[in-house]
Coordinates of C-alpha atoms and ligand atoms in Angstrom, one line a residue:
M21 CA 0.2 -0.3 -0.2
E22 CA 1.0 3.4 -0.5
T23 CA 2.3 5.6 2.2
H24 CA 2.1 9.5 2.6
P25 CA 5.7 11.2 1.9
K26 CA 6.0 12.6 5.1
R27 CA 5.6 9.1 7.2
S28 CA 4.6 9.2 10.6
H29 CA 6.0 13.5 10.4
A30 CA 2.7 13.9 8.8
R31 CA 0.4 16.3 10.1
I32 CA -3.6 15.0 10.6
L33 CA -6.3 16.3 11.1
L34 CA -9.7 13.9 11.8
S35 CA -13.2 15.5 11.7
S36 CA -16.8 14.5 12.3
V37 CA -19.2 15.8 9.4
F38 CA -20.0 19.8 10.6
G39 CA -23.4 20.5 12.0
P40 CA -25.7 22.0 12.6
Y41 CA -27.7 18.9 13.1
A42 CA -31.2 18.8 14.1
Q43 CA -32.4 20.8 11.2
D44 CA -33.3 20.3 7.6
D45 CA -30.9 21.9 5.4
E46 CA -29.4 20.9 1.7
F47 CA -26.2 19.4 3.1
G48 CA -28.3 16.1 4.8
S49 CA -28.9 17.8 8.3
R50 CA -32.6 16.5 9.0
S51 CA -34.3 17.6 11.9
I52 CA -35.8 14.1 12.5
N53 CA -31.9 13.1 12.7
P54 CA -30.8 14.3 15.4
M55 CA -26.8 14.1 17.1
E56 CA -28.8 11.8 19.9
L57 CA -29.2 8.4 20.3
Y58 CA -32.0 7.4 21.9
H59 CA -33.9 11.0 21.1
N60 CA -33.3 9.8 17.4
Q61 CA -34.3 6.0 17.5
V62 CA -35.3 5.4 21.2
T63 CA -37.3 7.7 22.9
R64 CA -38.0 10.3 20.4
A65 CA -41.7 9.8 21.2
Q66 CA -41.6 10.5 24.7
G67 CA -41.7 14.3 25.2
S68 CA -40.1 15.9 27.9
F69 CA -39.1 12.5 29.4
S70 CA -36.8 11.7 26.4
L71 CA -33.4 10.6 27.1
R72 CA -31.3 13.3 25.6
M73 CA -27.5 13.4 25.1
F74 CA -24.7 13.1 22.7
H75 CA -22.3 10.8 22.2
R76 CA -18.7 11.8 20.7
S77 CA -17.0 10.3 17.3
W78 CA -15.1 7.2 18.6
G79 CA -14.1 6.1 15.6
I80 CA -11.3 9.5 15.0
M81 CA -10.9 9.0 18.7
M82 CA -9.3 5.6 18.1
I83 CA -7.6 6.4 15.3
Q84 CA -5.5 9.3 16.6
E85 CA -5.1 7.5 20.0
N86 CA -3.1 4.7 17.8
V87 CA -0.8 6.7 15.1
S88 CA 2.5 8.3 16.6
A89 CA 1.8 11.5 13.9
P90 CA 0.6 14.9 15.1
C91 CA -2.9 14.5 14.9
S92 CA -6.0 16.6 15.9
V93 CA -8.7 15.8 16.3
L94 CA -12.3 18.2 15.7
D95 CA -15.8 16.5 16.4
F96 CA -19.0 18.4 15.9
P97 CA -17.4 21.0 13.9
T98 CA -19.5 24.2 11.8
R99 CA -18.8 24.6 9.3
K100 CA -16.9 27.6 10.2
A101 CA -14.7 26.0 12.6
F102 CA -13.7 23.1 10.1
A103 CA -12.7 26.1 7.5
R104 CA -10.9 27.9 10.6
E105 CA -9.1 24.7 11.7
L106 CA -8.2 23.9 7.8
T107 CA -6.6 27.9 7.6
T108 CA -4.9 27.9 10.8
N109 CA -2.6 25.1 11.2
H110 CA -1.5 23.2 8.6
Y111 CA -2.5 19.7 7.3
D112 CA -0.7 17.3 5.4
I113 CA -3.9 14.5 5.4
V114 CA -7.3 15.7 6.1
G115 CA -9.3 13.1 7.5
I116 CA -13.2 12.9 7.4
S117 CA -15.1 10.3 9.0
A118 CA -19.0 9.7 8.3
I119 CA -21.8 7.7 7.9
I120 CA -24.3 7.0 4.9
V121 CA -26.4 9.9 5.5
N122 CA -23.8 12.8 5.8
V123 CA -22.6 12.0 2.3
G124 CA -23.6 15.5 1.8
K125 CA -21.7 17.2 3.7
V126 CA -18.5 14.8 2.8
R127 CA -18.7 16.3 -0.5
E128 CA -19.2 20.0 0.8
M129 CA -15.9 19.3 3.3
C130 CA -14.0 18.0 0.3
R131 CA -14.8 20.7 -1.5
M132 CA -13.4 22.4 1.6
V133 CA -10.3 21.4 1.9
R134 CA -9.2 21.8 -2.0
E135 CA -10.0 25.0 -1.9
L136 CA -8.5 26.2 1.6
S137 CA -5.8 23.4 2.1
P138 CA -5.3 22.4 -1.6
D139 CA -2.0 20.5 -0.4
S140 CA -4.0 18.1 1.9
V141 CA -4.1 14.6 1.2
I142 CA -8.1 13.6 2.0
V143 CA -9.0 10.5 3.2
V144 CA -12.9 9.3 3.8
G145 CA -13.6 6.8 6.2
G146 CA -16.4 5.2 7.8
H147 CA -19.9 3.4 6.6
V148 CA -19.8 6.2 3.6
A149 CA -17.4 4.3 2.2
A150 CA -19.4 1.9 0.7
I151 CA -21.6 4.0 -1.1
P152 CA -21.3 2.1 -4.2
G153 CA -19.4 5.0 -6.6
V154 CA -18.9 7.1 -3.7
E155 CA -15.6 8.1 -5.6
T156 CA -17.5 9.8 -8.2
M157 CA -19.9 11.5 -5.5
I158 CA -16.8 13.1 -3.6
D159 CA -13.4 14.5 -4.3
A160 CA -11.4 12.2 -1.9
D161 CA -7.9 11.1 -2.2
H162 CA -8.5 7.9 -1.0
I163 CA -11.6 6.0 0.5
V164 CA -10.5 3.5 3.0
R165 CA -13.3 0.8 3.7
G166 CA -13.1 -1.5 6.8
E167 CA -11.5 -0.9 9.9
G168 CA -9.3 2.4 9.9
I169 CA -7.1 2.2 12.4
S170 CA -4.4 -0.4 10.8
W171 CA -4.7 1.3 7.4
M172 CA -4.0 5.0 8.9
R173 CA -0.9 2.8 10.6
Q174 CA -0.4 1.8 7.3
Y175 CA -0.2 4.9 5.4
L176 CA 1.9 6.5 7.7
G177 CA 4.1 3.5 7.5
E178 CA 3.9 2.8 10.8
E179 CA 3.5 -0.8 12.8
E180 CA -0.2 -2.2 11.5
H181 CA -0.5 -5.2 14.0
A182 CA 0.9 -3.0 17.2
P183 CA -1.4 -3.7 20.3
I184 CA -4.3 -1.0 20.6
K185 CA -4.3 1.9 22.5
H186 CA -7.8 2.5 23.9
P187 CA -8.5 6.1 24.3
M188 CA -10.3 7.6 27.9
I189 CA -13.9 7.9 26.5
V190 CA -16.9 9.3 28.4
S191 CA -19.6 7.7 26.9
G192 CA -22.7 10.6 26.5
L193 CA -22.5 14.2 27.2
E194 CA -24.7 17.1 28.3
T195 CA -27.2 14.5 29.5
R196 CA -30.7 16.0 29.9
I197 CA -34.4 14.9 31.0
M198 CA -37.1 16.3 32.2
G199 CA -35.8 19.6 31.7
M200 CA -33.2 19.3 33.6
R201 CA -29.6 19.1 32.8
L202 CA -27.9 16.2 34.1
P203 CA -24.2 17.5 36.4
N204 CA -21.1 16.7 34.6
R205 CA -19.5 15.1 37.2
K206 CA -16.4 13.0 37.1
G207 CA -17.1 9.6 37.1
G208 CA -20.7 10.0 36.9
T209 CA -21.1 8.9 33.5
A210 CA -20.0 5.1 32.0
A211 CA -16.9 5.1 29.9
T212 CA -16.8 3.7 26.3
I213 CA -14.6 0.7 25.7
I214 CA -14.6 -0.7 21.8
P215 CA -13.1 -4.4 22.0
S216 CA -14.1 -5.1 18.3
V217 CA -15.7 -3.7 15.5
G218 CA -18.3 -5.8 13.2
C219 CA -20.1 -9.0 14.3
P220 CA -19.4 -12.8 12.6
M221 CA -23.6 -13.0 13.0
G222 CA -24.1 -11.6 9.4
C223 CA -27.9 -10.5 9.3
N224 CA -28.2 -9.4 5.9
F225 CA -29.5 -6.1 6.9
C226 CA -26.8 -5.2 8.8
T227 CA -24.6 -2.6 8.0
T228 CA -22.1 -2.8 10.6
S229 CA -21.5 -6.8 10.4
A230 CA -21.0 -6.0 6.8
F231 CA -18.6 -3.1 6.7
F232 CA -15.8 -5.0 9.1
G233 CA -15.9 -8.1 6.6
G234 CA -20.1 -9.5 6.8
K235 CA -20.7 -13.3 8.0
G236 CA -18.2 -14.5 10.1
K237 CA -16.0 -11.8 10.0
F238 CA -15.3 -9.0 12.9
V239 CA -11.6 -6.8 13.8
N240 CA -10.9 -8.1 17.3
F241 CA -9.3 -5.1 19.3
Y242 CA -8.6 -6.7 22.4
E243 CA -9.0 -11.0 21.9
T244 CA -8.9 -11.6 25.8
G245 CA -10.2 -11.6 29.1
D246 CA -7.1 -10.3 30.4
E247 CA -6.2 -7.8 27.5
L248 CA -9.6 -5.6 28.4
F249 CA -9.4 -6.1 31.9
E250 CA -6.1 -4.1 32.1
V251 CA -7.7 -1.7 29.3
M252 CA -10.7 -1.1 31.6
C253 CA -8.1 -0.9 35.2
R254 CA -6.7 2.0 33.1
I255 CA -10.0 3.6 32.0
E256 CA -11.3 3.4 35.8
A257 CA -8.3 4.8 37.2
E258 CA -8.2 7.7 34.7
L259 CA -11.8 8.6 34.6
K260 CA -12.6 7.5 38.1
V261 CA -15.3 5.3 36.5
H262 CA -17.3 2.2 37.4
S263 CA -19.4 1.4 34.8
F264 CA -18.7 1.1 31.0
F265 CA -20.5 1.6 27.6
V266 CA -19.0 -1.5 25.8
M267 CA -19.5 -1.0 22.4
D268 CA -19.3 -4.3 20.8
E269 CA -22.2 -5.6 18.4
N270 CA -22.5 -9.0 20.0
F271 CA -20.2 -8.9 23.1
L272 CA -21.4 -11.7 25.0
L273 CA -21.2 -13.7 22.2
H274 CA -17.6 -14.1 23.0
R275 CA -17.9 -16.5 25.8
T276 CA -14.6 -17.1 26.6
R277 CA -13.2 -14.1 26.9
A278 CA -16.6 -12.4 28.6
M279 CA -15.8 -15.1 31.6
R280 CA -12.1 -14.7 31.5
L281 CA -13.5 -11.1 32.3
L282 CA -15.8 -12.0 35.2
E283 CA -12.9 -14.0 36.5
L284 CA -10.7 -11.4 37.0
M285 CA -13.0 -8.9 38.2
K286 CA -13.8 -11.7 41.5
E287 CA -10.2 -12.1 41.9
A288 CA -9.8 -7.8 42.0
G289 CA -12.7 -7.0 43.8
K290 CA -14.9 -5.3 40.9
S291 CA -17.7 -3.3 41.4
W292 CA -18.3 -3.1 37.4
E293 CA -21.3 -2.3 35.6
L294 CA -21.3 -3.3 31.9
S295 CA -24.2 -2.0 29.0
V296 CA -23.5 -4.5 26.5
F297 CA -25.2 -5.1 22.5
A298 CA -25.8 -9.0 22.6
S299 CA -28.3 -10.8 20.7
A300 CA -30.6 -13.3 22.5
N301 CA -28.6 -16.8 21.6
A302 CA -25.5 -14.8 23.3
I303 CA -27.5 -13.8 26.2
R304 CA -28.7 -17.9 26.4
K305 CA -25.1 -18.7 27.1
Y306 CA -25.1 -17.5 30.0
T307 CA -27.1 -18.3 33.6
M308 CA -28.6 -14.8 34.9
L309 CA -26.0 -15.6 37.9
E310 CA -23.6 -15.1 35.3
L311 CA -24.6 -12.0 33.6
V312 CA -25.1 -10.3 37.0
E313 CA -21.6 -11.1 38.6
L314 CA -20.0 -9.5 35.0
G315 CA -22.4 -6.4 36.2
V316 CA -24.5 -7.0 32.8
S317 CA -26.5 -4.2 33.5
W318 CA -28.3 -2.9 30.4
V319 CA -28.7 -5.1 27.4
W320 CA -29.9 -3.4 23.7
M321 CA -31.1 -6.4 22.1
G322 CA -32.8 -7.3 18.5
L323 CA -36.9 -8.8 19.3
E324 CA -37.0 -8.8 15.5
S325 CA -40.2 -11.1 14.6
P326 CA -39.8 -14.6 15.3
K327 CA -41.3 -14.9 12.1
A328 CA -38.2 -13.3 10.4
G329 CA -36.0 -16.4 11.3
Y330 CA -33.1 -14.7 12.2
S331 CA -30.4 -17.5 13.3
K332 CA -29.7 -15.0 16.4
L333 CA -33.3 -15.6 17.8
Q334 CA -34.2 -19.1 17.1
G335 CA -34.6 -21.3 19.9
N336 CA -35.5 -18.5 22.1
D337 CA -38.3 -17.6 23.9
V338 CA -37.0 -13.6 23.4
R339 CA -40.3 -12.5 25.5
Q340 CA -39.6 -14.4 28.8
L341 CA -35.8 -13.7 28.1
T342 CA -36.9 -10.5 28.2
H343 CA -39.2 -11.1 31.8
E344 CA -36.4 -12.7 33.3
L345 CA -33.6 -10.2 32.6
R346 CA -35.9 -7.2 34.1
E347 CA -36.7 -9.6 36.6
H348 CA -32.5 -9.6 37.4
G349 CA -32.5 -6.5 37.6
I350 CA -31.1 -5.6 34.2
R351 CA -32.3 -3.0 32.1
V352 CA -33.6 -4.0 28.4
Q353 CA -33.4 -2.2 25.6
G354 CA -35.1 -3.8 22.9
S355 CA -34.8 -3.2 19.0
T356 CA -37.4 -4.0 16.5
I357 CA -38.0 -4.0 12.8
V358 CA -41.0 -2.0 10.9
G359 CA -41.8 -3.1 7.6
L360 CA -40.2 -6.7 7.4
E361 CA -41.1 -8.8 4.1
H362 CA -43.7 -10.8 5.7
H363 CA -45.2 -7.7 7.2
T364 CA -48.5 -6.4 5.5
P365 CA -51.0 -3.8 6.9
D366 CA -53.4 -6.2 8.3
N367 CA -50.2 -8.1 10.2
I368 CA -47.8 -5.5 11.2
V369 CA -50.4 -3.9 14.1
E370 CA -50.2 -7.3 15.7
E371 CA -46.4 -7.7 14.7
I372 CA -45.7 -4.4 16.4
E373 CA -48.1 -4.8 19.7
S374 CA -46.4 -8.5 20.4
A375 CA -43.2 -6.9 20.4
I376 CA -44.4 -3.8 22.6
A377 CA -45.4 -6.5 25.2
H378 CA -42.3 -7.7 26.1
Q379 CA -42.4 -4.7 27.6
T380 CA -38.1 -3.9 27.7
D381 CA -37.5 -0.6 29.6
F382 CA -36.7 0.9 26.1
H383 CA -37.5 0.2 22.6
Q384 CA -35.9 1.1 19.9
F385 CA -38.0 0.7 16.3
M386 CA -36.3 0.6 12.8
L387 CA -37.6 0.4 9.4
Y388 CA -36.4 -2.2 7.2
T389 CA -33.8 -0.8 5.1
P390 CA -31.7 -1.8 2.7
V391 CA -28.5 -0.1 3.4
P392 CA -25.5 0.1 1.1
G393 CA -22.5 -2.4 1.5
T394 CA -24.9 -5.4 2.6
P395 CA -26.6 -8.7 1.1
L396 CA -30.0 -6.7 1.6
Y397 CA -29.5 -4.0 -0.5
Q398 CA -27.3 -5.9 -3.1
E399 CA -30.8 -8.4 -3.3
M400 CA -32.9 -5.5 -3.6
S401 CA -30.8 -4.0 -6.1
E402 CA -30.8 -6.9 -7.9
Q403 CA -34.7 -7.0 -7.9
G404 CA -35.0 -3.7 -9.0
R405 CA -37.0 -3.1 -5.5
L406 CA -34.7 -0.1 -4.5
L407 CA -36.7 3.5 -5.3
P408 CA -34.6 5.9 -7.5
D409 CA -33.9 9.1 -6.3
I410 CA -34.3 8.8 -2.7
D411 CA -31.6 11.0 -0.8
F412 CA -29.2 9.2 1.1
A413 CA -29.7 11.5 3.8
D414 CA -32.9 10.3 4.1
V415 CA -31.9 6.6 4.3
H416 CA -31.5 5.6 7.6
G417 CA -34.4 3.8 8.8
Q418 CA -36.1 6.3 11.1
Y419 CA -38.2 8.3 8.1
K420 CA -39.6 6.2 5.0
F421 CA -39.2 3.0 2.9
N422 CA -36.4 3.1 0.4
F423 CA -37.4 0.4 -1.1
L424 CA -40.7 -1.1 -3.1
H425 CA -42.0 -3.2 -0.3
A426 CA -44.4 -6.2 -1.4
A427 CA -47.3 -4.3 0.8
I428 CA -46.6 -2.0 2.2
S429 CA -46.4 1.6 0.8
R430 CA -43.2 4.1 1.6
E431 CA -46.0 6.7 2.9
D432 CA -47.3 4.0 5.1
S433 CA -44.1 2.9 6.2
K434 CA -43.3 6.3 8.0
R435 CA -47.2 6.1 9.7
F436 CA -46.5 2.0 11.3
L437 CA -43.2 3.6 12.3
D438 CA -44.4 6.7 14.0
W439 CA -47.0 4.9 15.2
A440 CA -45.3 1.6 17.4
F441 CA -42.6 4.5 19.2
W442 CA -45.7 6.7 20.1
R443 CA -47.8 3.0 21.1
D444 CA -45.2 1.6 23.3
F445 CA -44.8 5.1 25.0
E446 CA -48.5 5.0 25.5
K447 CA -48.4 1.7 27.2
N448 CA -45.4 1.3 28.9
G449 CA -44.5 4.5 29.7
P450 CA -41.7 6.7 29.9
S451 CA -38.4 4.5 29.4
L452 CA -37.3 6.2 33.1
Y453 CA -40.1 5.2 34.8
R454 CA -39.8 1.2 33.5
M455 CA -36.3 1.5 34.6
C456 CA -37.0 2.3 38.1
G457 CA -39.0 -0.4 37.9
T458 CA -35.9 -3.0 36.9
M459 CA -33.4 -1.0 39.3
L460 CA -36.4 -2.2 42.2
K461 CA -36.6 -5.6 41.6
G462 CA -32.8 -6.1 40.4
W463 CA -32.2 -4.7 44.4
Q464 CA -34.6 -6.7 46.3
R465 CA -33.6 -9.7 44.4
Y466 CA -29.8 -8.6 45.5
K467 CA -29.0 -6.7 48.1
D468 CA -28.3 -9.5 50.4
Y469 CA -26.1 -11.4 47.6
P470 CA -22.9 -13.0 49.5
D471 CA -20.8 -11.4 46.3
P472 CA -19.9 -7.9 48.1
R473 CA -19.2 -6.8 44.6
V474 CA -22.7 -6.9 43.3
R475 CA -23.9 -5.7 46.4
E476 CA -22.2 -3.0 45.8
R477 CA -23.4 -2.6 42.5
F478 CA -26.9 -2.8 43.6
E479 CA -26.3 0.1 46.4
R480 CA -24.9 2.4 43.6
E481 CA -28.1 2.0 41.1
V482 CA -30.7 2.2 44.6
K483 CA -29.3 5.6 45.6
K484 CA -30.5 7.3 43.2
L485 CA -33.5 5.5 42.4
S486 CA -34.5 6.0 46.5
S487 CA -34.0 10.2 45.5
A488 CA -33.6 11.7 42.2
Y489 CA -35.8 9.0 40.8
N490 CA -38.4 8.8 43.2
A491 CA -39.0 12.3 42.7
A492 CA -39.0 11.6 38.7
L493 CA -42.0 8.9 39.1
W494 CA -43.9 11.4 41.5
V495 CA -43.8 13.1 38.2
M496 CA -44.5 10.9 35.6
E497 CA -47.3 9.6 37.6
K498 CA -49.1 13.0 37.8
E499 CA -48.0 13.8 34.2
F500 CA -49.0 10.4 32.6
K501 CA -52.5 11.1 34.1
K502 CA -53.5 13.0 30.7
I503 CA -51.8 10.1 28.3
N504 CA -52.9 6.8 30.4
R505 CA -54.8 6.6 33.6
S506 CA -54.0 2.5 34.3
V507 CA -50.0 2.9 33.2
S508 CA -49.9 6.1 35.5
E509 CA -51.8 4.3 38.5
R510 CA -48.9 1.5 37.8
I511 CA -46.6 4.4 38.4
H512 CA -47.6 5.2 41.7
K513 CA -47.3 1.9 42.7
L514 CA -44.0 1.0 42.0
R515 CA -43.4 4.7 43.8
R516 CA -45.3 3.6 47.2
E517 CA -43.1 -0.1 46.7
V518 CA -39.7 2.2 46.5
E519 CA -41.3 4.8 49.3
K520 CA -41.4 1.3 51.6
E521 CA -38.1 0.4 50.8
F522 CA -36.9 3.9 51.7
P523 CA -39.2 5.3 53.9
V524 CA -37.4 8.5 54.8
I525 CA -35.3 9.5 51.9
A526 CA -37.5 8.6 49.1
R527 CA -40.2 10.4 50.5
L528 CA -38.2 13.7 50.9
T529 CA -37.0 13.8 47.8
A530 CA -40.4 13.3 46.2
A531 CA -41.6 16.0 48.5
S532 CA -38.6 18.5 48.1
L533 CA -37.4 18.0 44.7
G534 CA -41.0 16.6 42.9
P535 CA -42.1 20.1 42.6
I536 CA -39.1 21.5 40.9
L537 CA -38.6 18.5 38.2
L538 CA -42.7 19.3 37.7
W539 CA -42.1 22.9 36.6
S540 CA -39.1 22.0 34.6
T541 CA -40.8 19.2 32.8
R542 CA -43.9 21.3 31.9
R543 CA -41.2 24.1 30.7
E544 CA -39.1 21.5 28.5
E545 CA -42.6 20.4 27.0
N546 CA -43.5 24.0 26.3
R547 CA -39.7 24.7 24.5
L548 CA -40.6 21.3 23.1
A549 CA -43.6 22.6 21.2
K550 CA -41.8 25.6 20.1
G551 CA -39.4 23.6 17.9
R552 CA -36.6 23.7 20.8
T553 CA -33.7 21.4 19.4
Y554 CA -30.2 20.4 21.1
E555 CA -26.5 20.6 19.6
P556 CA -23.7 18.8 20.5
P557 CA -20.4 21.1 21.8
T558 CA -17.7 21.4 19.0
F559 CA -14.3 19.6 20.5
V560 CA -10.3 20.1 19.3
E561 CA -7.9 17.6 20.9
R562 CA -4.5 17.5 19.3
R563 CA -2.1 14.3 20.5
N564 CA 1.3 14.4 19.3
W565 CA 1.6 17.9 18.5
V566 CA 3.9 20.1 17.4
S567 CA 2.6 23.8 16.0
A568 CA 3.4 24.0 12.5
T569 CA 6.5 25.9 11.3
Ligands
B12_629 C1 -22.0 5.9 18.8 C2 -23.2 6.0 17.3 C3 -24.3 7.0 16.9 C4 -23.8 8.3 18.0 C5 -23.0 9.2 16.8 C6 -21.4 9.5 17.3 C7 -21.1 10.6 16.3 N1 -20.0 11.1 17.0 O1 -21.5 10.7 15.0 C8 -25.2 9.0 17.7 C9 -26.0 8.2 18.3 C10 -25.9 10.1 17.6 C11 -25.7 8.3 16.3 C12 -26.4 9.0 15.2 C13 -27.2 8.0 13.9 N2 -26.3 7.1 13.5 CO1 -25.1 5.7 14.7 N3 -24.2 4.9 15.3 C14 -23.2 4.9 16.5 C15 -22.6 3.3 16.6 C16 -23.8 2.8 18.0 C17 -21.1 3.4 17.0 C18 -20.0 4.0 16.7 C19 -18.6 3.8 17.1 O2 -18.2 4.6 17.3 N4 -18.3 2.6 16.4 C20 -16.7 2.4 16.9 C21 -16.1 2.7 16.2 C22 -14.4 2.2 16.3 O3 -16.2 2.4 14.6 P1 -16.3 3.5 13.2 O4 -17.5 4.5 13.8 O5 -17.0 2.5 12.1 O6 -15.2 4.0 13.1 C23 -14.0 2.5 12.1 C24 -13.9 2.5 10.7 O7 -15.7 3.1 10.4 C25 -13.3 3.7 10.6 N5 -13.2 5.1 10.1 C26 -14.3 5.9 10.5 N6 -13.8 7.1 10.7 C27 -12.8 7.5 10.1 C28 -12.5 8.1 9.0 C29 -11.0 8.1 8.7 C30 -10.3 8.7 8.2 C31 -10.5 6.8 8.5 C32 -9.3 6.1 8.0 C33 -11.6 5.8 8.9 C34 -12.3 5.7 9.6 O8 -11.8 3.2 11.3 C35 -12.9 3.2 12.8 C36 -12.0 2.0 13.3 O9 -11.9 1.1 12.6 C37 -22.8 2.4 15.5 C38 -23.1 1.7 15.4 C39 -21.1 0.9 15.4 N7 -21.7 -0.6 15.9 O10 -20.6 1.1 14.8 C40 -23.7 3.4 14.8 C41 -23.9 3.8 13.2 C42 -22.9 4.4 12.9 N8 -25.3 4.6 13.0 C43 -25.9 4.8 12.3 C44 -26.8 5.8 11.9 C45 -28.0 5.0 10.7 C46 -27.3 6.4 12.9 C47 -28.2 7.7 12.4 C48 -28.5 7.7 11.4 C49 -29.7 7.5 13.7 C50 -30.8 6.2 12.8 N9 -31.3 7.1 12.0 O11 -30.4 5.5 12.6 C51 -27.9 8.5 13.1 C52 -26.8 10.1 12.3 C53 -26.9 11.1 13.4 C54 -26.8 12.3 12.2 N10 -26.9 13.3 12.1 O12 -25.3 12.2 11.9 C55 -25.4 2.9 11.2 C56 -24.6 3.8 10.2 C57 -25.4 3.2 8.8 C58 -24.3 3.2 7.4 N11 -24.1 2.5 6.9 O13 -24.2 4.7 7.3 C59 -24.8 2.6 12.3 C60 -23.4 1.8 11.7 C61 -25.7 2.2 13.1 C62 -26.4 0.6 12.2 N12 -26.0 -0.6 12.4 O14 -27.2 1.2 11.2 N13 -25.1 7.4 16.0
SF4_630 S1 -26.3 -9.8 15.6 FE1 -27.2 -7.7 15.4 S2 -24.8 -6.6 15.0 FE2 -25.0 -9.2 14.7 S3 -25.2 -8.8 12.2 FE3 -26.8 -9.4 13.3 S4 -28.1 -7.0 13.3 FE4 -25.5 -6.9 12.7

């Protein structure tokens, strides 16, 4: 592979695409597509109870940490900030990271680089690289498909297979709910850890699996439990966290690694919490006690219709599994695909109702979407079913179909999707309430557990439940009367249970903090009605930095 003439002396800028994001514009920003995980695709119908937070662009943070060249990361720039960075620092390489929806922004950023920093080599990476013919849409010198650390190391003439250093990543920022911004306390938010990219399961619609090699393939950054443990200890010490957001598409699938991690956690007395993505069949490889001891406190799991026949769901009664996980204090985020091949206007309501009946703490709904680079896209393209003239900015599963469905129209796909989000909220209540229920069950079951690591974890959780969250329950109970009385009654019952467990503190906080939260919730509701949106702040971080002479 070609190397840059300056090798490790080349100065690199790595940037994410520019904002503002939560608006409709000609570059591909969409108001329904804000830079917010939950509000974009999980709690978007939950109004002021929606969980709002931003996540940094981890791919470029990983690359920056693993090259020895001087390197700046510019995250969430405005166009002005990107232009300023290009003109105030001379860069030999400008790397742009993007996903498919953002191809219009990449085109504009390449244009800006050619104009403002004509000597820079432009490298584009991330999922945007999977668009067929992308090289004709953007003016870049290199378009990198798949894993980027090894590519950048090779391009700089560095050791491609050197061990991967993990950057210090605080998982979420500027978290808000019910009109309140949560304090940015050191250690208060989980750290992100990225053990691998890709997933060997190879579901036909899955873009992350396809991008990193497809069925049977993935890239492991940390092969063993020992390596992972060492990285987590380092992050724990530096960020003062007990909690990790494990960004691995199917963390529990690698049982040997996970069980070794548990062994080491036990030996060292680590009371960690892990939020993981896992398929149902991978979860079933563990007993509930193993999961609890491993600190698994939140699982993101596909609930795709059993009729779809994805191998990850076979042999599993996913509803029973969800129930069991919640009974053991493990929050479940279900993920349901709307508009699968067998869906029709006649059966889709029943399918959505059945997904909602899982009563997960959080529920993501996504339209079945052939995304460039996946086997599904290939198949749809061969069948001539891809709809023409759909802007890539709208191909993300949260708007309308981009393909001809056998029974459901493009317009109806949006109606069903929007309805699914609303129905889940209406029937199951705010996710925050559901989470509180799961936390209480976990605490009741494990408060006297022999392993002190486990007790400590549930004690940490219950501190929040018995104070601020109980005040939130008081508010939700009041506000939900307008939406669904029976859910409001369920919230009331839960609040009473919490107050029975913690009679003094829970009642005191509900009485003192409750009215303030009620006021901020209503103020937020008004703001949202007037179109208030949120944007992430811009970050500039430099590593191995020397000013240009
Ligand atoms: C965190 C995250 C977000 C964050 C955004 C963070 C940010 N700052 O942009 C939030 C929650 C806001 C978000 C939003 C959305 N996301 Co998102 N998100 C993710 C998630 C879960 C993790 C990304 C990550 O960090 N992975 C780990 C890193 C290490 O991997 P990576 O980013 O791919 O980077 C590697 C390579 O791609 C490459 N690389 C990346 N950049 C560069 C740059 C250069 C120069 C080079 C050489 C290489 C390179 O090297 C890296 C290391 O190997 C992924 C799923 C996943 N598992 O990856 C989805 C994912 C990226 N998101 C996706 C989508 C669709 C969206 C949304 C459109 C939401 C929606 N409707 O579904 C919005 C778009 C928001 C917007 N306006 O842009 C899709 C992308 C599909 C596609 N093919 O384009 C993914 C893959 C999820 C999925 N399976 O569908 N997302
Ligand atoms: S199990 Fe999940 S991450 Fe793995 S290929 Fe299927 S959809 Fe993708």
